[in-house]
């Protein structure tokens, strides 16, 4: 039985198949075509939903305290039984098809399509007009404004744009429609959300990551945003490779901090008139496309550009705009930039340098043991860089002030049907791992991310050695 799936974004239908070209765009690789026929994939999608849907309903009841009543406990038991039956049916069907075509668990195109739409969503009426919603509707907590395309249906994945207004914005709904006009070409194929900023949350604060007091003080802000995102993930069918954060002015420090903490959740970061650029950990956001919009010659713009260049960030763009923020006249340029900006969860090269002692995971790497931030200088903070070479079936790891790591594997990175080579700080070892369906499904379920598909994982001790910077 799966663990409870929480509504908090990071703590935690009609079948729609992705064409092969979309898979390549999302992963940055040509993964080939699915082995299974479309009708077989559609059948497996339905069987997976028959597992996840009652599991989600049962976990939701448990999270709301339904277990405190005998009626609630009975309902949860019924749902859990239904989920177990669905799970057994799905596993049996997948194994049967695996025997027919061979290696379905090793075929990322098949897995991405089978799991696509695995979290059933209810239909939500949409007139194409902006509407107000809450993270807790009953108590009217966590209000936000959302612009849904007219005719929104949960039969496909929808990109999501989170727009953070500045603190002095009177009506965030007007700010949202200023950037994304209702009924415009730019807003018809995505969900756009503008949270109402709590009065006691100052998003302009630059957190000193070595100060326990300041790190603790930022928790309410993180919790607020994660609840908004959690609500959106639970209600809407989102394209988890295309989640964008768009901030302006005094909201940009918080946006940079959030993306630095959770880089593998975002497909892009937009900064309008950025402030507090120390909040951006460039080394931890290498795979997040960044768009910066501001006035030419503005000092902070120049500093941020130099910061990104010094950190060798490969995916940033600067737009020097005329007029005043929020530069609504750059809407089409932002729209065009988004077309090429997406998360690459299966990137061959991943760099992880966490700016927090608790959040130490990104993409397919997790630091399980290593120095704390206050134990090292800024230049010597814990860092891991991993390069996967599928042709050579080899992964090379360079780590600094890290004692142990966990790696998540799938056949987009290496061929798991064979022994692979792992080089950690120059020390070579051979390994062989077994693909595990339940581990993969459990991880995708708990994250609420149908594309977090890693079929196995393992922990490795990190030998001391010279980093690439020392050589």
CSV table of C-alpha atoms in Angstrom, one decimal, residues 110-460:
chain,number,residue,atom,x,y,z
A,110,UNK,CA,6.2,3.6,-23.1
A,111,UNK,CA,6.4,4.5,-19.4
A,112,UNK,CA,5.8,8.3,-20.1
A,113,UNK,CA,2.7,7.5,-22.1
A,114,UNK,CA,1.3,4.9,-19.7
A,115,UNK,CA,1.7,7.2,-16.7
A,116,UNK,CA,0.4,10.3,-18.5
A,117,UNK,CA,-2.8,11.3,-17.0
A,118,UNK,CA,-2.5,8.8,-14.2
A,119,UNK,CA,-4.0,11.2,-11.6
A,120,UNK,CA,-7.6,11.6,-12.6
A,121,UNK,CA,-9.1,15.1,-12.3
A,122,UNK,CA,-12.7,16.2,-12.2
A,123,UNK,CA,-14.0,18.6,-14.8
A,124,UNK,CA,-14.0,22.2,-13.9
A,125,UNK,CA,-16.3,24.7,-15.6
A,126,UNK,CA,-14.4,27.5,-17.2
A,127,UNK,CA,-15.9,30.6,-19.0
A,128,UNK,CA,-12.4,31.9,-19.9
A,129,UNK,CA,-12.8,34.7,-17.4
A,130,UNK,CA,-10.6,35.2,-14.3
A,131,UNK,CA,-11.9,33.7,-11.1
A,132,UNK,CA,-11.1,33.6,-7.4
A,133,UNK,CA,-10.2,30.4,-5.6
A,134,UNK,CA,-8.8,29.4,-2.3
A,135,UNK,CA,-6.4,26.7,-1.0
A,136,UNK,CA,-9.0,26.1,1.7
A,137,UNK,CA,-12.4,27.1,0.3
A,138,UNK,CA,-14.4,26.2,3.4
A,139,UNK,CA,-12.4,28.6,5.6
A,140,UNK,CA,-11.6,31.0,2.7
A,141,UNK,CA,-7.8,30.7,3.3
A,142,UNK,CA,-5.1,31.1,0.7
A,143,UNK,CA,-6.9,33.1,-1.9
A,144,UNK,CA,-5.6,33.3,-5.5
A,145,UNK,CA,-6.9,34.4,-8.9
A,146,UNK,CA,-6.8,32.0,-11.8
A,147,UNK,CA,-7.4,32.4,-15.5
A,148,UNK,CA,-8.5,29.2,-17.1
A,149,UNK,CA,-8.9,28.9,-20.9
A,150,UNK,CA,-12.5,28.7,-22.0
A,151,UNK,CA,-13.5,25.1,-22.3
A,152,UNK,CA,-10.7,23.8,-20.0
A,153,UNK,CA,-10.9,20.0,-19.7
A,154,UNK,CA,-8.7,17.6,-17.9
A,155,UNK,CA,-8.0,15.5,-21.0
A,156,UNK,CA,-4.6,16.9,-21.6
A,157,UNK,CA,-1.7,18.4,-19.6
A,158,UNK,CA,-1.8,22.2,-19.2
A,159,UNK,CA,1.2,24.5,-18.6
A,160,UNK,CA,1.0,26.6,-15.5
A,161,UNK,CA,2.2,30.1,-14.9
A,162,UNK,CA,2.5,31.4,-11.3
A,163,UNK,CA,2.6,35.2,-11.3
A,164,UNK,CA,3.9,37.0,-8.2
A,165,UNK,CA,2.9,40.7,-8.1
A,166,UNK,CA,4.7,43.3,-6.1
A,167,UNK,CA,3.7,44.1,-2.5
A,168,UNK,CA,2.1,47.4,-3.4
A,169,UNK,CA,-0.2,45.9,-6.0
A,170,UNK,CA,-3.8,46.8,-5.1
A,171,UNK,CA,-5.6,44.1,-7.2
A,172,UNK,CA,-3.5,41.1,-8.3
A,173,UNK,CA,-6.3,40.1,-10.6
A,174,UNK,CA,-5.8,43.2,-12.7
A,175,UNK,CA,-2.0,42.6,-12.7
A,176,UNK,CA,-2.6,39.1,-14.0
A,177,UNK,CA,-4.8,40.2,-16.9
A,178,UNK,CA,-2.5,43.0,-17.7
A,179,UNK,CA,0.2,40.5,-18.5
A,180,UNK,CA,-2.1,37.7,-19.7
A,181,UNK,CA,-5.3,39.3,-21.2
A,182,UNK,CA,-8.4,37.2,-21.1
A,183,UNK,CA,-9.2,35.5,-24.4
A,184,UNK,CA,-5.7,36.4,-25.9
A,185,UNK,CA,-3.7,33.9,-27.9
A,186,UNK,CA,-1.1,33.8,-25.2
A,187,UNK,CA,-3.6,32.7,-22.5
A,188,UNK,CA,-5.7,30.2,-24.3
A,189,UNK,CA,-3.5,27.1,-23.8
A,190,UNK,CA,-2.3,27.5,-20.2
A,191,UNK,CA,-3.4,28.1,-16.6
A,192,UNK,CA,-2.3,31.4,-15.2
A,193,UNK,CA,-2.5,32.0,-11.4
A,194,UNK,CA,-1.8,35.1,-9.3
A,195,UNK,CA,-1.8,34.4,-5.5
A,196,UNK,CA,-2.9,37.2,-3.2
A,197,UNK,CA,0.1,38.1,-1.1
A,198,UNK,CA,-0.4,37.7,2.7
A,199,UNK,CA,0.2,41.0,4.5
A,200,UNK,CA,2.7,39.5,6.9
A,201,UNK,CA,4.8,37.9,4.2
A,202,UNK,CA,7.7,40.0,2.9
A,203,UNK,CA,8.9,38.4,-0.3
A,204,UNK,CA,11.7,40.9,-0.7
A,205,UNK,CA,13.7,39.4,2.1
A,206,UNK,CA,17.0,37.9,1.1
A,207,UNK,CA,17.5,34.9,3.5
A,208,UNK,CA,21.0,34.5,5.0
A,209,UNK,CA,21.3,30.7,4.6
A,210,UNK,CA,23.8,30.5,7.5
A,211,UNK,CA,21.3,32.1,9.9
A,212,UNK,CA,19.0,29.5,11.6
A,213,UNK,CA,16.8,32.4,12.6
A,214,UNK,CA,16.3,33.7,9.1
A,215,UNK,CA,15.9,30.2,7.6
A,216,UNK,CA,13.2,29.5,10.1
A,217,UNK,CA,11.6,32.8,9.4
A,218,UNK,CA,11.1,31.9,5.7
A,219,UNK,CA,9.1,28.8,6.5
A,220,UNK,CA,5.7,30.4,6.6
A,221,UNK,CA,6.3,32.0,3.1
A,222,UNK,CA,7.4,28.6,1.7
A,223,UNK,CA,4.4,26.9,3.3
A,224,UNK,CA,2.0,29.5,1.8
A,225,UNK,CA,3.3,29.0,-1.7
A,226,UNK,CA,3.5,25.3,-1.4
A,227,UNK,CA,-0.1,25.2,-0.4
A,228,UNK,CA,-1.1,27.2,-3.4
A,229,UNK,CA,0.9,24.9,-5.7
A,230,UNK,CA,-0.4,21.8,-3.9
A,231,UNK,CA,-4.0,22.9,-4.4
A,232,UNK,CA,-3.4,23.5,-8.1
A,233,UNK,CA,-1.7,20.1,-8.5
A,234,UNK,CA,-4.7,18.4,-6.8
A,235,UNK,CA,-7.4,20.1,-8.8
A,236,UNK,CA,-5.9,20.6,-12.3
A,237,UNK,CA,-4.1,18.4,-14.8
A,238,UNK,CA,-0.8,20.1,-15.2
A,239,UNK,CA,2.1,19.7,-17.5
A,240,UNK,CA,4.8,19.2,-14.8
A,241,UNK,CA,7.6,19.9,-17.3
A,242,UNK,CA,6.1,23.4,-17.9
A,243,UNK,CA,5.6,25.1,-14.5
A,244,UNK,CA,6.8,28.7,-14.7
A,245,UNK,CA,7.3,31.2,-12.0
A,246,UNK,CA,7.0,34.9,-13.0
A,247,UNK,CA,7.9,37.5,-10.4
A,248,UNK,CA,8.4,41.3,-10.4
A,249,UNK,CA,10.5,43.7,-8.3
A,250,UNK,CA,10.2,43.0,-4.5
A,251,UNK,CA,8.7,39.5,-5.2
A,252,UNK,CA,11.8,38.3,-7.2
A,253,UNK,CA,14.0,37.4,-4.2
A,254,UNK,CA,11.4,34.9,-3.0
A,255,UNK,CA,11.0,33.5,-6.5
A,256,UNK,CA,14.7,33.1,-6.9
A,257,UNK,CA,14.9,31.4,-3.5
A,258,UNK,CA,12.0,29.0,-4.3
A,259,UNK,CA,13.5,27.9,-7.6
A,260,UNK,CA,16.9,27.5,-6.0
A,261,UNK,CA,15.5,25.2,-3.4
A,262,UNK,CA,13.4,23.1,-5.8
A,263,UNK,CA,14.9,23.4,-9.3
A,264,UNK,CA,13.5,20.1,-10.6
A,265,UNK,CA,9.9,21.4,-10.2
A,266,UNK,CA,10.1,24.3,-12.6
A,267,UNK,CA,10.3,24.7,-16.3
A,268,UNK,CA,11.3,28.3,-16.2
A,269,UNK,CA,11.9,31.5,-14.1
A,270,UNK,CA,10.9,35.0,-15.3
A,271,UNK,CA,12.3,38.0,-13.4
A,272,UNK,CA,11.0,41.5,-14.1
A,273,UNK,CA,13.1,44.3,-12.6
A,274,UNK,CA,14.9,41.8,-10.3
A,275,UNK,CA,16.0,42.7,-6.8
A,276,UNK,CA,18.0,40.8,-4.1
A,277,UNK,CA,19.8,38.7,-6.7
A,278,UNK,CA,21.9,37.0,-3.9
A,279,UNK,CA,18.8,34.9,-3.4
A,280,UNK,CA,19.6,33.0,-6.7
A,281,UNK,CA,21.9,30.0,-6.3
A,282,UNK,CA,23.1,29.8,-9.8
A,283,UNK,CA,24.9,26.5,-9.3
A,284,UNK,CA,21.6,24.8,-8.3
A,285,UNK,CA,19.5,26.2,-11.1
A,286,UNK,CA,21.7,25.3,-14.1
A,287,UNK,CA,18.8,23.3,-15.7
A,288,UNK,CA,16.2,26.0,-15.2
A,289,UNK,CA,15.7,28.4,-18.1
A,290,UNK,CA,15.8,32.0,-16.8
A,291,UNK,CA,14.4,35.1,-18.5
A,292,UNK,CA,15.3,38.5,-17.2
A,293,UNK,CA,13.4,41.7,-18.2
A,294,UNK,CA,14.5,45.2,-17.2
A,295,UNK,CA,15.8,48.5,-18.2
A,296,UNK,CA,19.1,48.8,-20.1
A,297,UNK,CA,22.0,49.9,-18.0
A,298,UNK,CA,20.2,49.2,-14.7
A,299,UNK,CA,22.8,48.2,-12.1
A,300,UNK,CA,21.0,45.2,-10.7
A,301,UNK,CA,20.4,43.9,-14.3
A,302,UNK,CA,24.1,44.1,-15.1
A,303,UNK,CA,25.1,42.4,-11.8
A,304,UNK,CA,22.6,39.5,-12.4
A,305,UNK,CA,23.9,39.1,-15.9
A,306,UNK,CA,27.5,38.9,-14.6
A,307,UNK,CA,26.4,36.5,-11.9
A,308,UNK,CA,24.8,34.1,-14.4
A,309,UNK,CA,27.8,34.4,-16.7
A,310,UNK,CA,30.3,33.7,-13.9
A,311,UNK,CA,28.2,30.7,-12.8
A,312,UNK,CA,28.2,29.5,-16.5
A,313,UNK,CA,24.4,29.2,-16.5
A,314,UNK,CA,23.6,27.8,-20.0
A,315,UNK,CA,20.0,28.9,-20.3
A,316,UNK,CA,19.4,32.5,-19.5
A,317,UNK,CA,18.1,35.4,-21.7
A,318,UNK,CA,18.2,39.1,-21.0
A,319,UNK,CA,15.5,41.5,-22.5
A,320,UNK,CA,16.4,45.2,-22.2
A,321,UNK,CA,13.0,46.8,-22.3
A,322,UNK,CA,11.7,50.4,-22.7
A,323,UNK,CA,8.9,51.8,-20.5
A,324,UNK,CA,8.0,50.8,-17.0
A,325,UNK,CA,7.6,47.5,-15.2
A,326,UNK,CA,5.9,45.0,-15.6
A,327,UNK,CA,6.7,45.5,-19.3
A,328,UNK,CA,3.4,44.1,-20.5
A,329,UNK,CA,4.4,45.0,-24.1
A,330,UNK,CA,7.0,42.2,-23.8
A,331,UNK,CA,4.1,39.7,-23.5
A,332,UNK,CA,4.7,38.1,-26.9
A,333,UNK,CA,8.4,37.8,-26.3
A,334,UNK,CA,7.7,36.0,-23.0
A,335,UNK,CA,5.2,33.7,-24.7
A,336,UNK,CA,7.8,32.8,-27.4
A,337,UNK,CA,10.5,32.2,-24.8
A,338,UNK,CA,8.2,29.8,-23.0
A,339,UNK,CA,7.8,27.7,-26.1
A,340,UNK,CA,11.4,26.6,-25.7
A,341,UNK,CA,11.6,26.6,-22.0
A,342,UNK,CA,10.8,23.3,-20.2
A,343,UNK,CA,12.1,21.1,-17.4
A,344,UNK,CA,14.5,18.4,-18.4
A,345,UNK,CA,14.1,15.8,-15.7
A,346,UNK,CA,16.3,13.2,-17.4
A,347,UNK,CA,19.2,15.6,-18.2
A,348,UNK,CA,22.5,13.8,-18.8
A,349,UNK,CA,24.4,16.3,-16.8
A,350,UNK,CA,23.1,17.4,-13.4
A,351,UNK,CA,24.7,19.8,-10.9
A,352,UNK,CA,23.5,20.0,-7.3
A,353,UNK,CA,24.7,22.6,-4.8
A,354,UNK,CA,21.8,22.9,-2.3
A,355,UNK,CA,21.2,26.3,-0.5
A,356,UNK,CA,19.4,24.6,2.4
A,357,UNK,CA,20.4,21.8,4.8
A,358,UNK,CA,17.0,20.1,4.5
A,359,UNK,CA,16.3,20.3,0.7
A,360,UNK,CA,19.2,18.5,-0.9
A,361,UNK,CA,17.7,16.8,-3.9
A,362,UNK,CA,17.4,17.7,-7.6
A,363,UNK,CA,16.6,15.7,-10.7
A,364,UNK,CA,18.2,12.3,-10.2
A,365,UNK,CA,20.5,13.1,-7.3
A,366,UNK,CA,20.0,13.3,-3.6
A,367,UNK,CA,22.7,14.2,-1.0
A,368,UNK,CA,22.0,11.9,1.9
A,369,UNK,CA,25.0,12.7,4.0
A,370,UNK,CA,27.4,15.7,3.8
A,371,UNK,CA,28.6,18.8,5.5
A,372,UNK,CA,26.1,21.4,6.7
A,373,UNK,CA,26.3,24.9,5.2
A,374,UNK,CA,27.7,26.5,8.3
A,375,UNK,CA,30.5,24.0,8.4
A,376,UNK,CA,32.2,25.2,5.2
A,377,UNK,CA,33.1,28.3,3.3
A,378,UNK,CA,30.9,29.5,0.4
A,379,UNK,CA,33.5,28.1,-2.0
A,380,UNK,CA,33.5,24.7,-0.3
A,381,UNK,CA,29.8,24.1,0.2
A,382,UNK,CA,28.5,20.6,-0.6
A,383,UNK,CA,28.3,20.0,-4.3
A,384,UNK,CA,27.7,17.1,-6.6
A,385,UNK,CA,28.0,17.0,-10.4
A,386,UNK,CA,26.9,13.9,-12.3
A,387,UNK,CA,27.4,13.1,-16.0
A,388,UNK,CA,25.6,10.1,-17.5
A,389,UNK,CA,26.9,8.6,-20.8
A,390,UNK,CA,24.5,6.1,-22.1
A,391,UNK,CA,26.6,5.0,-25.0
A,392,UNK,CA,29.4,4.0,-22.6
A,393,UNK,CA,26.9,3.0,-19.9
A,394,UNK,CA,28.9,5.1,-17.4
A,395,UNK,CA,28.1,7.7,-14.8
A,396,UNK,CA,30.8,10.0,-13.5
A,397,UNK,CA,30.3,11.8,-10.2
A,398,UNK,CA,32.4,14.7,-8.9
A,399,UNK,CA,31.5,15.5,-5.3
A,400,UNK,CA,32.8,18.0,-2.7
A,401,UNK,CA,32.2,17.8,1.1
A,402,UNK,CA,29.6,15.0,0.5
A,403,UNK,CA,29.8,11.6,2.2
A,404,UNK,CA,26.9,9.7,0.7
A,405,UNK,CA,24.6,10.2,-2.3
A,406,UNK,CA,21.5,8.5,-3.7
A,407,UNK,CA,21.1,8.2,-7.4
A,408,UNK,CA,17.9,7.5,-9.3
A,409,UNK,CA,18.2,5.6,-12.5
A,410,UNK,CA,16.2,4.9,-15.6
A,411,UNK,CA,17.0,3.8,-19.1
A,412,UNK,CA,17.1,7.3,-20.5
A,413,UNK,CA,20.3,7.7,-18.5
A,414,UNK,CA,21.9,4.3,-18.8
A,415,UNK,CA,21.0,0.8,-20.0
A,416,UNK,CA,19.9,-1.0,-16.9
A,417,UNK,CA,19.8,-4.3,-18.6
A,418,UNK,CA,23.6,-4.3,-18.4
A,419,UNK,CA,26.2,-3.7,-15.9
A,420,UNK,CA,27.2,-0.1,-15.7
A,421,UNK,CA,30.3,1.8,-14.6
A,422,UNK,CA,30.2,4.3,-11.8
A,423,UNK,CA,33.1,6.7,-11.2
A,424,UNK,CA,32.9,8.7,-8.0
A,425,UNK,CA,35.7,11.2,-7.4
A,426,UNK,CA,38.0,9.1,-9.6
A,427,UNK,CA,37.2,5.7,-7.9
A,428,UNK,CA,35.8,3.2,-10.4
A,429,UNK,CA,33.2,0.6,-9.5
A,430,UNK,CA,30.8,-1.7,-11.4
A,431,UNK,CA,27.1,-2.1,-10.5
A,432,UNK,CA,23.9,-3.7,-11.7
A,433,UNK,CA,20.5,-2.7,-10.7
A,434,UNK,CA,17.0,-4.3,-11.1
A,435,UNK,CA,14.1,-2.2,-12.5
A,436,UNK,CA,11.3,-2.1,-10.0
A,437,UNK,CA,7.8,-1.1,-11.1
A,438,UNK,CA,6.4,-0.5,-7.6
A,439,UNK,CA,9.3,1.8,-6.5
A,440,UNK,CA,8.8,3.9,-9.6
A,441,UNK,CA,5.0,4.1,-9.3
A,442,UNK,CA,5.3,4.9,-5.6
A,443,UNK,CA,7.7,7.8,-6.2
A,444,UNK,CA,5.6,9.3,-9.0
A,445,UNK,CA,2.5,9.0,-6.8
A,446,UNK,CA,4.0,10.7,-3.7
A,447,UNK,CA,5.4,13.6,-5.8
A,448,UNK,CA,2.2,14.0,-7.8
A,449,UNK,CA,4.3,14.0,-10.9
A,450,UNK,CA,3.5,11.5,-13.6
A,451,UNK,CA,6.9,12.0,-15.3
A,452,UNK,CA,9.1,11.3,-12.3
A,453,UNK,CA,9.8,7.9,-13.6
A,454,UNK,CA,12.9,6.3,-12.2
A,455,UNK,CA,12.8,2.5,-12.1
A,456,UNK,CA,15.5,2.0,-9.5
A,457,UNK,CA,17.8,3.8,-7.1
A,458,UNK,CA,20.8,3.2,-4.9
A,459,UNK,CA,23.0,4.8,-2.3
A,460,UNK,CA,26.7,5.2,-2.6
